[in-house]
CSV table of C-alpha atoms in Angstrom, one decimal:
chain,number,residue,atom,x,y,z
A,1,UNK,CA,6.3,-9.0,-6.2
A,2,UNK,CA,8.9,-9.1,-3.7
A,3,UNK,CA,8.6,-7.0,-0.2
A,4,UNK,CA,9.5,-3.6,-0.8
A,5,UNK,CA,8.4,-3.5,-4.6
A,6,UNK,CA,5.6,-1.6,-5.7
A,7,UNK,CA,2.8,-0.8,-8.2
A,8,UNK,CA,1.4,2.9,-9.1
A,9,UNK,CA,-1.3,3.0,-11.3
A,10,UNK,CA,-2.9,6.4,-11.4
A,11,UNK,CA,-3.5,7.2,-8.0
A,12,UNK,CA,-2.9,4.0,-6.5
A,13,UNK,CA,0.1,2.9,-4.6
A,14,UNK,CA,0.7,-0.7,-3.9
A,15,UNK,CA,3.1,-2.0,-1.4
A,16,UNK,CA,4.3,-5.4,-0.8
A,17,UNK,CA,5.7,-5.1,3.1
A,18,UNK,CA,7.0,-8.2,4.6
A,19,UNK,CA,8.0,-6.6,8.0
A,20,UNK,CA,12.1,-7.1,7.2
A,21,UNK,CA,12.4,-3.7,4.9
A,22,UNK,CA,15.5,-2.0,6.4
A,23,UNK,CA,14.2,1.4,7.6
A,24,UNK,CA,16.3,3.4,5.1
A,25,UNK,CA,14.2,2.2,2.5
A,26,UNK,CA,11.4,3.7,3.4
A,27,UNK,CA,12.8,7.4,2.5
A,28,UNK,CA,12.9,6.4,-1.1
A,29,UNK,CA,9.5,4.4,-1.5
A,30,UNK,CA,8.3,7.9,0.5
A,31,UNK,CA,9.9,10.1,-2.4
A,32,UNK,CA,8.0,7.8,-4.8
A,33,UNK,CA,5.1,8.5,-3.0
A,34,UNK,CA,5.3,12.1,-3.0
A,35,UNK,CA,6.2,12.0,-7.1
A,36,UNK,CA,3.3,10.1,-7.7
A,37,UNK,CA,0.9,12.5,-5.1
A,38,UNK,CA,2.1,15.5,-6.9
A,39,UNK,CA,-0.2,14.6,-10.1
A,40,UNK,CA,-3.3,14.0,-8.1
A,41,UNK,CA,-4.2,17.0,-5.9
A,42,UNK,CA,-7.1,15.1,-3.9
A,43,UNK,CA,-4.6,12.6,-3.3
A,44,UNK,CA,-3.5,8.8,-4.0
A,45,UNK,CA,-4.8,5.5,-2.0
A,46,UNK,CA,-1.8,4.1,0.0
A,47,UNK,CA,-2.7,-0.1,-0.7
A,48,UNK,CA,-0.1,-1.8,1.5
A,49,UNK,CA,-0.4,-5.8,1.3
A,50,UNK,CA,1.2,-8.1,4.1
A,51,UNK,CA,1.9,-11.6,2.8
A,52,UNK,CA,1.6,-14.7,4.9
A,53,UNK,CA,5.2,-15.1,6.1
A,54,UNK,CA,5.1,-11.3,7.2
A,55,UNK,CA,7.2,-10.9,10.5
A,56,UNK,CA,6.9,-7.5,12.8
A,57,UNK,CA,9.0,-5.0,12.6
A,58,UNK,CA,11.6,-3.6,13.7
A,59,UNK,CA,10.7,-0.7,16.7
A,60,UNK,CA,13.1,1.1,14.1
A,61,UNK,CA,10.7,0.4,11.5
A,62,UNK,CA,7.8,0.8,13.0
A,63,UNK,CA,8.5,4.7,13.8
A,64,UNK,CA,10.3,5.2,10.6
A,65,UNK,CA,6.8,4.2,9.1
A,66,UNK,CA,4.7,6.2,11.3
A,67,UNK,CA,6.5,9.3,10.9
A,68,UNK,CA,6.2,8.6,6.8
A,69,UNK,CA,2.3,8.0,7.9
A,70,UNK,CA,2.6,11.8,9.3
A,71,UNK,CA,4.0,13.7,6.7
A,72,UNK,CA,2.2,11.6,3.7
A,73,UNK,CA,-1.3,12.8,5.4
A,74,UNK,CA,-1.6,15.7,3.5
A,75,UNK,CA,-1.2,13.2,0.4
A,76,UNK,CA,-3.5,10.6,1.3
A,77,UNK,CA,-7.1,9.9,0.0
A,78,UNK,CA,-6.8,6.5,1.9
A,79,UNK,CA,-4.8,4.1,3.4
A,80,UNK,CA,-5.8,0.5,3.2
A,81,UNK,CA,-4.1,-2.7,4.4
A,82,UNK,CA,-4.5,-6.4,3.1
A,83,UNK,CA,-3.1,-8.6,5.6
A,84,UNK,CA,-3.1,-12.6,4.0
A,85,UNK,CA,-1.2,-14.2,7.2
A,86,UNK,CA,-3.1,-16.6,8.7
A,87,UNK,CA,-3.0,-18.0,12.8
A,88,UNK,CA,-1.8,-16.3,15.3
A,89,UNK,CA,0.6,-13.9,13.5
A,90,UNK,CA,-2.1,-12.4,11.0
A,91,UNK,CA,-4.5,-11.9,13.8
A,92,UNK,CA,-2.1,-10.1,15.5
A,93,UNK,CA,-1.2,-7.8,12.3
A,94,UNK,CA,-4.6,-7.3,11.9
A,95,UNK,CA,-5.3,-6.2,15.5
A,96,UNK,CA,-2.1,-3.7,15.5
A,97,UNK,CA,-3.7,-2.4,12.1
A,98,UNK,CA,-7.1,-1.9,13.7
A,99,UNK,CA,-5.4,-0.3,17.1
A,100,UNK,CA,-3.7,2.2,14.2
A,101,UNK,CA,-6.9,3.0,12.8
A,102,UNK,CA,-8.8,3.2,16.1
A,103,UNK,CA,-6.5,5.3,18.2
A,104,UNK,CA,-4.7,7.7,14.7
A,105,UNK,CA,-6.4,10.5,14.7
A,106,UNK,CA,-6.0,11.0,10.4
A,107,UNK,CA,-7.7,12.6,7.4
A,108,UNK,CA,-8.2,9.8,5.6
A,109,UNK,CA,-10.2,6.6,6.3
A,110,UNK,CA,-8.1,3.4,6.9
A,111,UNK,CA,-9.4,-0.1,6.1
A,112,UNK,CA,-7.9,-3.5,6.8
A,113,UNK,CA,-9.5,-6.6,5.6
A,114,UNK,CA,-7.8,-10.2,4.8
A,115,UNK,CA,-7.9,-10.2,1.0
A,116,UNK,CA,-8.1,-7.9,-2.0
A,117,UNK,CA,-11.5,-9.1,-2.8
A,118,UNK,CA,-13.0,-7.6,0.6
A,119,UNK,CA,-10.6,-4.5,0.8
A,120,UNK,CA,-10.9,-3.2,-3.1
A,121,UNK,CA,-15.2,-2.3,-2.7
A,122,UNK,CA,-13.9,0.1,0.0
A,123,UNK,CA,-10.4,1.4,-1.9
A,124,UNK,CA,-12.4,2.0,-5.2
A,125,UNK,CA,-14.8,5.3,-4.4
A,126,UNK,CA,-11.3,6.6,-3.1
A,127,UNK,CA,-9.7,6.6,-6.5
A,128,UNK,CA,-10.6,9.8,-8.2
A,129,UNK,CA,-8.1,8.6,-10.8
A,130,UNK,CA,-7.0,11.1,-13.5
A,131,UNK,CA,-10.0,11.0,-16.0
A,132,UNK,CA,-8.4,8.3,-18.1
A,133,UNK,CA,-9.4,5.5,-16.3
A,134,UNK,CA,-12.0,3.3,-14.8
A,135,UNK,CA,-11.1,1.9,-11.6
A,136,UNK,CA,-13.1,-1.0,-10.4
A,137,UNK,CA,-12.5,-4.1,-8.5
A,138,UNK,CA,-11.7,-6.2,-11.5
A,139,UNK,CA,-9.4,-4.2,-13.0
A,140,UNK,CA,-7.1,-3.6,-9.7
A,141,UNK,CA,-7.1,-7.2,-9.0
A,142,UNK,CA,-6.4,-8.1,-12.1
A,143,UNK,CA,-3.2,-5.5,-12.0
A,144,UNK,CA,-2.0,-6.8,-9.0
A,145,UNK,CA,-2.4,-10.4,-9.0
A,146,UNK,CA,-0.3,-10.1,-12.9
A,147,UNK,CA,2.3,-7.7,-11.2
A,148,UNK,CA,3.2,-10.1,-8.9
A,149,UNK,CA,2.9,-13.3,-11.1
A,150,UNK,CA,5.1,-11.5,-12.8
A,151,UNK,CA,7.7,-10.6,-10.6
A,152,UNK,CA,7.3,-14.4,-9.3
A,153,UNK,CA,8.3,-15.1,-13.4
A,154,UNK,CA,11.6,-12.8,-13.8
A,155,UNK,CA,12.3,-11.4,-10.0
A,156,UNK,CA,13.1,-8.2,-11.5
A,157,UNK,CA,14.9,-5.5,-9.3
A,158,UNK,CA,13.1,-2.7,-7.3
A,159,UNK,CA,11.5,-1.2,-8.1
A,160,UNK,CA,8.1,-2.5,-10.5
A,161,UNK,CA,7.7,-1.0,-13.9
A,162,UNK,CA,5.5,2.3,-13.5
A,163,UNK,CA,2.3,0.7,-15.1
A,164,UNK,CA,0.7,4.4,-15.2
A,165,UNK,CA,2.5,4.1,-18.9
């Protein structure tokens, strides 16, 4: 998966976010968002994964997210952050992220962790899913990891099949 695609699956939202999204492209990945909140009244898990070459972004950005953070609240069971940079640059993601978490006052719990494997224990009891599935750690990993060998296979454009279907 390339930055700005995504996965929904159930009431999951996965994000791939390298820090260079234009900010204009967060109004449609919000709509998507929305769509996907309206079928789960307690609310979908906001999974947003920062690969290693992930840069900061833009002040532009940054507000442009933070004010989606605002009005997606009421949508929100959780919002969770994988951050796989390494050095200097993914301890400072990580410390931002934490800062977030610390200092937002929000309805939901945020989590940030380096890896899927750590993160997913703490997304899963989040997941209230729509009856017809089983969400557990294998399962999501397995989704995401083949959604974005995938995409690394055919570099579809945006945005990722809808693998609710």
């Amino acid at each position: 998966m390339n930055a700005g695609q995504y996965i929904q699956w159930h009431d999951l939202f996965v994000i791939i976010d390298d820090g260079v999204l234009p900010a204009a492209e967060y109004k449609s990945i919000e709509a998507v968002m929305r769509e996907q909140a309206s079928r789960f009244p307690r609310g979908i898990v906001d999974l947003c994964i920062l690969p290693p070459e992930t840069r900061p972004p833009s002040d532009e950005v940054k507000q442009v997210v933070k004010d989606v953070l605002v009005r997606m609240e009421p949508y929100l069971s959780c919002l969770a952050y994988v951050v796989e940079g390494t050095g200097f640059k993914g301890v400072a993601a990580r410390a931002s992220l934490v800062g977030m978490k610390l200092f937002a006052q929000r309805s939901y719990p945020i989590y940030v962790e380096t890896s899927l494997r750590d993160l997913l224990p703490k997304v899963v009891p989040h997941l209230v899913g729509d009856g017809q599935s089983t969400p557990d750690v294998k399962t999501i990993m397995n989704l995401i990891s083949s959604a974005r060998m995938a995409q690394m296979a055919r570099m579809p454009s945006r945005p990722m099949s809808d693998l609710t279907k």
